[in-house]
Amino acid sequence: MTRQPTLFLTVGLPSTGKTTAARRIEIERDALRLTKDEWVKALYGQENPASAQDVIEGRLIEIGLRALELGTNVVIDFGLWGRDERSALRQAAAERGALVEMQYFEITPAEQRRRLDRRQAEAPHTTWPMSDEELAEWAAVIEIPTPGELDGSELIDEPPAGFATWDEWRRHRWPPSVS
């Protein structure tokens, strides 16, 4: 008998607690944890090439969706700042008969800076330097999930104009290779 798997989505800016929560979910809910930063670090070391970000996310998402099809819980551990990203993943999970649990992580900018500085000092191999300007820029662009997104009561949006399905949008957003 196959259990109904769950896709866990961690949403938030850097150093808000996403990976800590993902590690907990991995253990408590017997989930495959897919943490993008770990893959970028393993593949690129101190580099953090923008051209690779979307491809790595896309590959991890494909692995995660296949795991859902096999009945395994999955936790996607990267920011998912855009509502379209979250809608595409909610739809993909639904098409695979999986549940979705979304968690949003938010802290004050001062606490975020403190955590980033501590991580940079104690475990620089796990992160990259981030300026206050970058943090402010990212805080201005994140689309904070609505209460209905978080509890699953809100219907999934239609795909953006120009895309017939969320799968089509997902493949566009997360390309299969570096250009």
mmCIF file of N, CA, C and O in Angstrom, residues 108-143:
data_model
loop_
_atom_site.group_PDB
_atom_site.id
_atom_site.type_symbol
_atom_site.label_atom_id
_atom_site.label_comp_id
_atom_site.label_asym_id
_atom_site.label_seq_id
_atom_site.Cartn_x
_atom_site.Cartn_y
_atom_site.Cartn_z
ATOM 1 N N THR A 108 13.419 39.633 11.547
ATOM 2 C CA THR A 108 13.756 41.042 11.341
ATOM 3 C C THR A 108 15.058 41.145 10.546
ATOM 4 O O THR A 108 15.899 40.226 10.602
ATOM 5 N N PRO A 109 15.250 42.242 9.833
ATOM 6 C CA PRO A 109 16.517 42.429 9.118
ATOM 7 C C PRO A 109 17.739 42.364 10.047
ATOM 8 O O PRO A 109 18.782 41.829 9.671
ATOM 9 N N ALA A 110 17.608 42.897 11.260
ATOM 10 C CA ALA A 110 18.731 42.865 12.199
ATOM 11 C C ALA A 110 19.080 41.427 12.589
ATOM 12 O O ALA A 110 20.259 41.056 12.658
ATOM 13 N N GLU A 111 18.073 40.610 12.838
ATOM 14 C CA GLU A 111 18.312 39.201 13.178
ATOM 15 C C GLU A 111 18.875 38.453 11.973
ATOM 16 O O GLU A 111 19.767 37.603 12.109
ATOM 17 N N GLN A 112 18.384 38.759 10.785
ATOM 18 C CA GLN A 112 18.899 38.134 9.575
ATOM 19 C C GLN A 112 20.394 38.442 9.424
ATOM 20 O O GLN A 112 21.199 37.550 9.165
ATOM 21 N N ARG A 113 20.781 39.703 9.583
ATOM 22 C CA ARG A 113 22.188 40.094 9.480
ATOM 23 C C ARG A 113 23.025 39.380 10.531
ATOM 24 O O ARG A 113 24.111 38.883 10.253
ATOM 25 N N ARG A 114 22.506 39.305 11.759
ATOM 26 C CA ARG A 114 23.232 38.624 12.838
ATOM 27 C C ARG A 114 23.478 37.158 12.482
ATOM 28 O O ARG A 114 24.580 36.651 12.634
ATOM 29 N N ARG A 115 22.440 36.484 11.991
ATOM 30 C CA ARG A 115 22.575 35.072 11.618
ATOM 31 C C ARG A 115 23.550 34.885 10.453
ATOM 32 O O ARG A 115 24.353 33.949 10.460
ATOM 33 N N LEU A 116 23.459 35.756 9.466
ATOM 34 C CA LEU A 116 24.372 35.660 8.323
ATOM 35 C C LEU A 116 25.813 35.865 8.754
ATOM 36 O O LEU A 116 26.713 35.130 8.325
ATOM 37 N N ASP A 117 26.046 36.861 9.592
ATOM 38 C CA ASP A 117 27.405 37.122 10.069
ATOM 39 C C ASP A 117 27.931 35.939 10.885
ATOM 40 O O ASP A 117 29.101 35.553 10.752
ATOM 41 N N ARG A 118 27.089 35.372 11.732
ATOM 42 C CA ARG A 118 27.500 34.216 12.530
ATOM 43 C C ARG A 118 27.818 33.029 11.628
ATOM 44 O O ARG A 118 28.839 32.361 11.792
ATOM 45 N N ARG A 119 26.982 32.776 10.634
ATOM 46 C CA ARG A 119 27.222 31.658 9.718
ATOM 47 C C ARG A 119 28.512 31.886 8.929
ATOM 48 O O ARG A 119 29.304 30.962 8.747
ATOM 49 N N GLN A 120 28.722 33.115 8.470
ATOM 50 C CA GLN A 120 29.938 33.428 7.704
ATOM 51 C C GLN A 120 31.183 33.211 8.572
ATOM 52 O O GLN A 120 32.195 32.713 8.100
ATOM 53 N N ALA A 121 31.094 33.539 9.859
ATOM 54 C CA ALA A 121 32.231 33.376 10.764
ATOM 55 C C ALA A 121 32.446 31.917 11.168
ATOM 56 O O ALA A 121 33.594 31.452 11.244
ATOM 57 N N GLU A 122 31.356 31.189 11.415
ATOM 58 C CA GLU A 122 31.474 29.830 11.942
ATOM 59 C C GLU A 122 31.510 28.748 10.873
ATOM 60 O O GLU A 122 32.106 27.694 11.083
ATOM 61 N N ALA A 123 30.847 28.983 9.749
ATOM 62 C CA ALA A 123 30.759 27.944 8.711
ATOM 63 C C ALA A 123 30.768 28.581 7.316
ATOM 64 O O ALA A 123 29.803 28.451 6.566
ATOM 65 N N PRO A 124 31.855 29.262 6.968
ATOM 66 C CA PRO A 124 31.877 29.966 5.683
ATOM 67 C C PRO A 124 31.743 29.041 4.474
ATOM 68 O O PRO A 124 31.321 29.487 3.408
ATOM 69 N N HIS A 125 32.055 27.764 4.658
ATOM 70 C CA HIS A 125 31.927 26.798 3.564
ATOM 71 C C HIS A 125 30.467 26.492 3.223
ATOM 72 O O HIS A 125 30.197 25.841 2.226
ATOM 73 N N THR A 126 29.515 26.983 4.024
ATOM 74 C CA THR A 126 28.093 26.694 3.783
ATOM 75 C C THR A 126 27.336 27.862 3.177
ATOM 76 O O THR A 126 26.142 27.739 2.912
ATOM 77 N N THR A 127 28.017 28.994 2.970
ATOM 78 C CA THR A 127 27.303 30.192 2.546
ATOM 79 C C THR A 127 28.202 31.074 1.694
ATOM 80 O O THR A 127 29.357 30.746 1.446
ATOM 81 N N TRP A 128 27.659 32.176 1.276
ATOM 82 C CA TRP A 128 28.384 33.191 0.519
ATOM 83 C C TRP A 128 28.165 34.528 1.221
ATOM 84 O O TRP A 128 27.139 34.728 1.865
ATOM 85 N N PRO A 129 29.101 35.463 1.051
ATOM 86 C CA PRO A 129 28.867 36.798 1.617
ATOM 87 C C PRO A 129 27.640 37.445 0.979
ATOM 88 O O PRO A 129 27.385 37.264 -0.216
ATOM 89 N N MET A 130 26.894 38.178 1.784
ATOM 90 C CA MET A 130 25.712 38.886 1.304
ATOM 91 C C MET A 130 25.713 40.278 1.914
ATOM 92 O O MET A 130 25.808 40.422 3.126
ATOM 93 N N SER A 131 25.591 41.280 1.058
ATOM 94 C CA SER A 131 25.617 42.664 1.528
ATOM 95 C C SER A 131 24.247 43.089 2.044
ATOM 96 O O SER A 131 23.219 42.480 1.710
ATOM 97 N N ASP A 132 24.231 44.151 2.818
ATOM 98 C CA ASP A 132 22.967 44.719 3.287
ATOM 99 C C ASP A 132 22.121 45.179 2.103
ATOM 100 O O ASP A 132 20.894 45.063 2.133
ATOM 101 N N GLU A 133 22.772 45.673 1.062
ATOM 102 C CA GLU A 133 22.059 46.122 -0.137
ATOM 103 C C GLU A 133 21.355 44.950 -0.819
ATOM 104 O O GLU A 133 20.200 45.070 -1.238
ATOM 105 N N GLU A 134 22.059 43.807 -0.929
ATOM 106 C CA GLU A 134 21.431 42.620 -1.522
ATOM 107 C C GLU A 134 20.244 42.160 -0.684
ATOM 108 O O GLU A 134 19.180 41.841 -1.226
ATOM 109 N N LEU A 135 20.414 42.134 0.619
ATOM 110 C CA LEU A 135 19.327 41.695 1.497
ATOM 111 C C LEU A 135 18.106 42.594 1.348
ATOM 112 O O LEU A 135 16.971 42.107 1.281
ATOM 113 N N ALA A 136 18.335 43.907 1.274
ATOM 114 C CA ALA A 136 17.220 44.847 1.108
ATOM 115 C C ALA A 136 16.555 44.660 -0.254
ATOM 116 O O ALA A 136 15.322 44.695 -0.359
ATOM 117 N N GLU A 137 17.355 44.436 -1.287
ATOM 118 C CA GLU A 137 16.812 44.207 -2.628
ATOM 119 C C GLU A 137 15.943 42.952 -2.653
ATOM 120 O O GLU A 137 14.843 42.946 -3.193
ATOM 121 N N TRP A 138 16.430 41.892 -2.042
ATOM 122 C CA TRP A 138 15.679 40.631 -2.024
ATOM 123 C C TRP A 138 14.403 40.762 -1.189
ATOM 124 O O TRP A 138 13.362 40.218 -1.565
ATOM 125 N N ALA A 139 14.479 41.475 -0.085
ATOM 126 C CA ALA A 139 13.289 41.686 0.757
ATOM 127 C C ALA A 139 12.207 42.447 0.001
ATOM 128 O O ALA A 139 11.011 42.252 0.241
ATOM 129 N N ALA A 140 12.631 43.289 -0.944
ATOM 130 C CA ALA A 140 11.667 44.075 -1.718
ATOM 131 C C ALA A 140 10.991 43.257 -2.817
ATOM 132 O O ALA A 140 9.918 43.637 -3.281
ATOM 133 N N VAL A 141 11.582 42.135 -3.218
ATOM 134 C CA VAL A 141 11.010 41.373 -4.337
ATOM 135 C C VAL A 141 10.282 40.097 -3.925
ATOM 136 O O VAL A 141 9.508 39.556 -4.718
ATOM 137 N N ILE A 142 10.505 39.623 -2.707
ATOM 138 C CA ILE A 142 9.818 38.387 -2.310
ATOM 139 C C ILE A 142 8.313 38.629 -2.261
ATOM 140 O O ILE A 142 7.849 39.666 -1.795
ATOM 141 N N GLU A 143 7.569 37.670 -2.764
ATOM 142 C CA GLU A 143 6.101 37.708 -2.681
ATOM 143 C C GLU A 143 5.705 36.839 -1.489
ATOM 144 O O GLU A 143 5.745 35.611 -1.580
#
